[in-house]
Amino acid sequence: MSLWNRHDDKSWVPDAWPGDSATVERRLRDELLTEIADSPDMRVSGIDDIRTTVDLDGTEITHLLIDATGVKLKMKPAPGATPRPEPDARPEPDVIARTPGMLRFARITADPVNIQGYDVRIDATLQNVAFDWARYATPVRADRPATAFAIADADDPGNPSGAFSVRMRADDLGPMIESVARPLLKESGMRLRRLDTTVTADAEQNVAVDAVAGVRWKIFFATVRAHAEVHVESDAILTVKTVRLSSRNPLIALALRLMREELREAEGRRIDLNAEAAADGASRTMCVHDLRVRVAQHIEVSGRIG
């Protein structure tokens, strides 16, 4: 059976760790595809077409490629879909062996990945990341014996560096948001009839989003206008400058007025993306710098990692 079709083989266990390039490639692919398949928030097609390539030299990964071109993501599970079982909630088992390793160069690309029916191009690189080849006393997931072997954070991650870029057509942002918002509003009893969205950004990295939405609630029809402006700092700090909602429909306008206090509280809020990532367990050595947002025919978000 081909390596590409065996990510559901729960009985697989590496003969040695790290072993050879094929062993590491299979273990990484197994982990990647299982994480995607276990996600409760999206439906994914085309995952068998994801390419993973590993070049191993002893305990160093000299080159890693993950190419997700052609993968299709739907952010909302199909109505009536059976929820996936939760993974084991057991405590992480003890590590019984660690071998220092190094990732010299990695690239993650999707040219494009399709999200909600719209193309998004992703390109990211990472270099010189220290890690440990770890072996646990028992598998982390009881149903997957191969999870006794893992790539774990090193005590000293070294001096990693990298860069990333995410790009999509500016005209596709509104329809993408609409495709996500429509089923969510429907669950609350509202119907989204249309959504027009415009995104702009100036030289000072003030990003503004203006939207006009036609909605129906019971027998009422209304047009709701929204304006939000966020300042993006190069060290990945976002400051909410303005949030406004309005409608000429008196009933809808009254409901929006009740939200005014919450909107005022949002204005001025600072969001440190690096701090939030660190709180979720990410290493502070992997901070984002030189964060840039460009808006023209395309919306592009780029930055450096290090």
GROMACS .gro file of C-alpha atoms in nm, residues 7-210:
model
  204
    7HIS     CA    1  -0.242   0.769   0.741
    8ASP     CA    2  -0.540   0.576   0.881
    9ASP     CA    3  -0.326   0.270   0.968
   10LYS     CA    4  -0.340   0.292   1.348
   11SER     CA    5  -0.113  -0.012   1.395
   12TRP     CA    6   0.195   0.149   1.238
   13VAL     CA    7   0.498   0.196   1.468
   14PRO     CA    8   0.840   0.322   1.354
   15ASP     CA    9   1.119   0.061   1.365
   16ALA     CA   10   1.359   0.331   1.491
   17TRP     CA   11   1.340   0.698   1.578
   18PRO     CA   12   1.429   0.905   1.386
   19GLY     CA   13   1.537   0.623   1.157
   20ASP     CA   14   1.550   0.728   0.790
   21SER     CA   15   1.384   0.999   0.583
   22ALA     CA   16   1.088   0.777   0.494
   23THR     CA   17   1.017   0.701   0.861
   24VAL     CA   18   1.015   1.069   0.961
   25GLU     CA   19   0.813   1.163   0.654
   26ARG     CA   20   0.547   0.907   0.736
   27ARG     CA   21   0.531   1.006   1.104
   28LEU     CA   22   0.495   1.377   1.023
   29ARG     CA   23   0.236   1.307   0.758
   30ASP     CA   24   0.043   1.081   0.996
   31GLU     CA   25   0.036   1.357   1.257
   32LEU     CA   26  -0.060   1.628   1.009
   33LEU     CA   27  -0.344   1.436   0.850
   34THR     CA   28  -0.480   1.316   1.184
   35GLU     CA   29  -0.492   1.673   1.316
   36ILE     CA   30  -0.681   1.782   1.004
   37ALA     CA   31  -0.921   1.488   1.019
   38ASP     CA   32  -0.994   1.545   1.390
   39SER     CA   33  -1.084   1.911   1.346
   40PRO     CA   34  -1.449   1.967   1.449
   41ASP     CA   35  -1.471   2.308   1.277
   42MET     CA   36  -1.401   2.226   0.915
   43ARG     CA   37  -1.454   1.979   0.638
   44VAL     CA   38  -1.147   1.902   0.432
   45SER     CA   39  -1.114   1.743   0.091
   46GLY     CA   40  -0.800   1.671  -0.105
   47ILE     CA   41  -0.586   1.586   0.200
   48ASP     CA   42  -0.449   1.276   0.028
   49ASP     CA   43  -0.289   1.511  -0.226
   50ILE     CA   44  -0.080   1.689   0.039
   51ARG     CA   45   0.287   1.633  -0.044
   52THR     CA   46   0.538   1.587   0.238
   53THR     CA   47   0.908   1.551   0.165
   54VAL     CA   48   1.180   1.503   0.426
   55ASP     CA   49   1.556   1.493   0.375
   56LEU     CA   50   1.726   1.353   0.686
   57ASP     CA   51   2.097   1.355   0.766
   58GLY     CA   52   2.150   1.171   1.094
   59THR     CA   53   1.945   1.365   1.348
   60GLU     CA   54   1.914   1.677   1.129
   61ILE     CA   55   1.622   1.748   0.898
   62THR     CA   56   1.805   1.930   0.624
   63HIS     CA   57   1.495   2.001   0.418
   64LEU     CA   58   1.122   1.965   0.486
   65LEU     CA   59   0.845   2.046   0.238
   66ILE     CA   60   0.472   2.044   0.307
   67ASP     CA   61   0.274   2.131  -0.006
   68ALA     CA   62  -0.101   2.165   0.049
   69THR     CA   63  -0.183   2.295  -0.298
   70GLY     CA   64  -0.533   2.191  -0.402
   71VAL     CA   65  -0.667   2.121  -0.053
   72LYS     CA   66  -1.024   2.248   0.000
   73LEU     CA   67  -1.147   2.371   0.339
   74LYS     CA   68  -1.503   2.438   0.447
   75MET     CA   69  -1.519   2.619   0.779
   76LYS     CA   70  -1.866   2.497   0.877
   77PRO     CA   71  -1.943   2.127   0.928
   78ALA     CA   72  -2.228   1.993   0.719
   79PRO     CA   73  -2.569   2.016   0.893
   80GLY     CA   74  -2.636   1.702   1.091
   81ALA     CA   75  -2.275   1.589   1.075
   82THR     CA   76  -2.176   1.343   1.346
   83PRO     CA   77  -1.931   1.507   1.588
   84ARG     CA   78  -1.591   1.345   1.596
   85PRO     CA   79  -1.490   1.179   1.923
   86GLU     CA   80  -1.269   1.382   2.151
   87PRO     CA   81  -0.906   1.267   2.169
   88ASP     CA   82  -0.775   1.103   2.484
   89ALA     CA   83  -0.780   1.336   2.784
   90ARG     CA   84  -0.508   1.138   2.962
   91PRO     CA   85  -0.202   1.322   3.095
   92GLU     CA   86   0.094   1.325   2.858
   93PRO     CA   87   0.313   1.020   2.925
   94ASP     CA   88   0.670   1.046   3.050
   95VAL     CA   89   0.952   1.096   2.802
   96ILE     CA   90   1.192   0.803   2.828
   97ALA     CA   91   1.443   0.915   2.564
   98ARG     CA   92   1.547   1.240   2.399
   99THR     CA   93   1.789   1.293   2.112
  100PRO     CA   94   1.878   1.650   2.005
  101GLY     CA   95   1.776   1.735   1.651
  102MET     CA   96   1.780   2.034   1.418
  103LEU     CA   97   1.550   2.155   1.142
  104ARG     CA   98   1.771   2.336   0.896
  105PHE     CA   99   1.507   2.447   0.645
  106ALA     CA  100   1.133   2.397   0.610
  107ARG     CA  101   0.880   2.530   0.364
  108ILE     CA  102   0.502   2.518   0.387
  109THR     CA  103   0.322   2.617   0.071
  110ALA     CA  104  -0.023   2.612  -0.085
  111ASP     CA  105  -0.056   2.762  -0.432
  112PRO     CA  106  -0.342   2.780  -0.369
  113VAL     CA  107  -0.546   2.626  -0.090
  114ASN     CA  108  -0.919   2.672  -0.143
  115ILE     CA  109  -1.110   2.815   0.156
  116GLN     CA  110  -1.487   2.840   0.133
  117GLY     CA  111  -1.454   2.821  -0.245
  118TYR     CA  112  -1.193   3.099  -0.277
  119ASP     CA  113  -0.822   3.068  -0.346
  120VAL     CA  114  -0.569   3.167  -0.078
  121ARG     CA  115  -0.197   3.143  -0.146
  122ILE     CA  116   0.031   3.060   0.145
  123ASP     CA  117   0.409   3.048   0.153
  124ALA     CA  118   0.612   3.015   0.473
  125THR     CA  119   0.971   2.919   0.551
  126LEU     CA  120   1.148   2.831   0.875
  127GLN     CA  121   1.517   2.776   0.942
  128ASN     CA  122   1.748   2.655   1.219
  129VAL     CA  123   1.499   2.527   1.475
  130ALA     CA  124   1.641   2.303   1.748
  131PHE     CA  125   1.414   2.025   1.876
  132ASP     CA  126   1.429   1.681   2.038
  133TRP     CA  127   1.347   1.344   1.889
  134ALA     CA  128   1.133   1.220   2.179
  135ARG     CA  129   1.011   0.874   2.273
  136TYR     CA  130   0.732   0.842   2.529
  137ALA     CA  131   0.675   0.557   2.773
  138THR     CA  132   0.335   0.496   2.612
  139PRO     CA  133   0.158   0.641   2.306
  140VAL     CA  134   0.012   0.990   2.354
  141ARG     CA  135  -0.302   0.857   2.181
  142ALA     CA  136  -0.394   0.504   2.285
  143ASP     CA  137  -0.552   0.436   1.945
  144ARG     CA  138  -0.235   0.540   1.757
  145PRO     CA  139   0.080   0.351   1.864
  146ALA     CA  140   0.303   0.575   1.649
  147THR     CA  141   0.233   0.868   1.884
  148ALA     CA  142   0.488   0.720   2.124
  149PHE     CA  143   0.739   0.886   1.888
  150ALA     CA  144   0.735   1.263   1.847
  151ILE     CA  145   0.923   1.582   1.772
  152ALA     CA  146   0.928   1.778   2.098
  153ASP     CA  147   1.037   2.129   2.195
  154ALA     CA  148   1.402   2.155   2.296
  155ASP     CA  149   1.504   2.332   2.616
  156ASP     CA  150   1.704   2.570   2.397
  157PRO     CA  151   1.534   2.623   2.058
  158GLY     CA  152   1.836   2.809   1.923
  159ASN     CA  153   1.788   3.106   1.693
  160PRO     CA  154   1.511   3.017   1.447
  161SER     CA  155   1.415   3.248   1.165
  162GLY     CA  156   1.166   3.250   0.885
  163ALA     CA  157   0.910   3.441   0.684
  164PHE     CA  158   0.551   3.402   0.570
  165SER     CA  159   0.306   3.544   0.320
  166VAL     CA  160  -0.070   3.492   0.283
  167ARG     CA  161  -0.243   3.640  -0.021
  168MET     CA  162  -0.591   3.641  -0.174
  169ARG     CA  163  -0.793   3.850  -0.417
  170ALA     CA  164  -0.944   4.153  -0.244
  171ASP     CA  165  -1.274   4.096  -0.426
  172ASP     CA  166  -1.298   3.747  -0.275
  173LEU     CA  167  -1.293   3.856   0.090
  174GLY     CA  168  -1.656   3.968   0.106
  175PRO     CA  169  -1.799   3.653  -0.053
  176MET     CA  170  -1.579   3.438   0.173
  177ILE     CA  171  -1.707   3.616   0.484
  178GLU     CA  172  -2.062   3.586   0.353
  179SER     CA  173  -2.027   3.211   0.303
  180VAL     CA  174  -1.926   3.174   0.669
  181ALA     CA  175  -2.173   3.427   0.812
  182ARG     CA  176  -2.482   3.308   0.625
  183PRO     CA  177  -2.526   2.972   0.807
  184LEU     CA  178  -2.431   3.128   1.143
  185LEU     CA  179  -2.697   3.398   1.109
  186LYS     CA  180  -2.951   3.143   0.992
  187GLU     CA  181  -2.906   2.953   1.319
  188SER     CA  182  -3.001   3.272   1.508
  189GLY     CA  183  -3.313   3.326   1.299
  190MET     CA  184  -3.170   3.587   1.062
  191ARG     CA  185  -3.110   3.558   0.691
  192LEU     CA  186  -2.826   3.731   0.516
  193ARG     CA  187  -2.949   3.844   0.176
  194ARG     CA  188  -2.631   4.014   0.056
  195LEU     CA  189  -2.298   4.143   0.181
  196ASP     CA  190  -2.072   4.397   0.012
  197THR     CA  191  -1.729   4.443   0.168
  198THR     CA  192  -1.446   4.687   0.096
  199VAL     CA  193  -1.099   4.667   0.253
  200THR     CA  194  -0.841   4.946   0.239
  201ALA     CA  195  -0.503   5.005   0.401
  202ASP     CA  196  -0.287   5.317   0.412
  203ALA     CA  197   0.089   5.363   0.442
  204GLU     CA  198   0.065   5.378   0.823
  205GLN     CA  199  -0.092   5.031   0.831
  206ASN     CA  200  -0.440   5.147   0.925
  207VAL     CA  201  -0.666   4.878   0.783
  208ALA     CA  202  -1.032   4.972   0.734
  209VAL     CA  203  -1.320   4.739   0.655
  210ASP     CA  204  -1.655   4.877   0.533
   0.00000   0.00000   0.00000
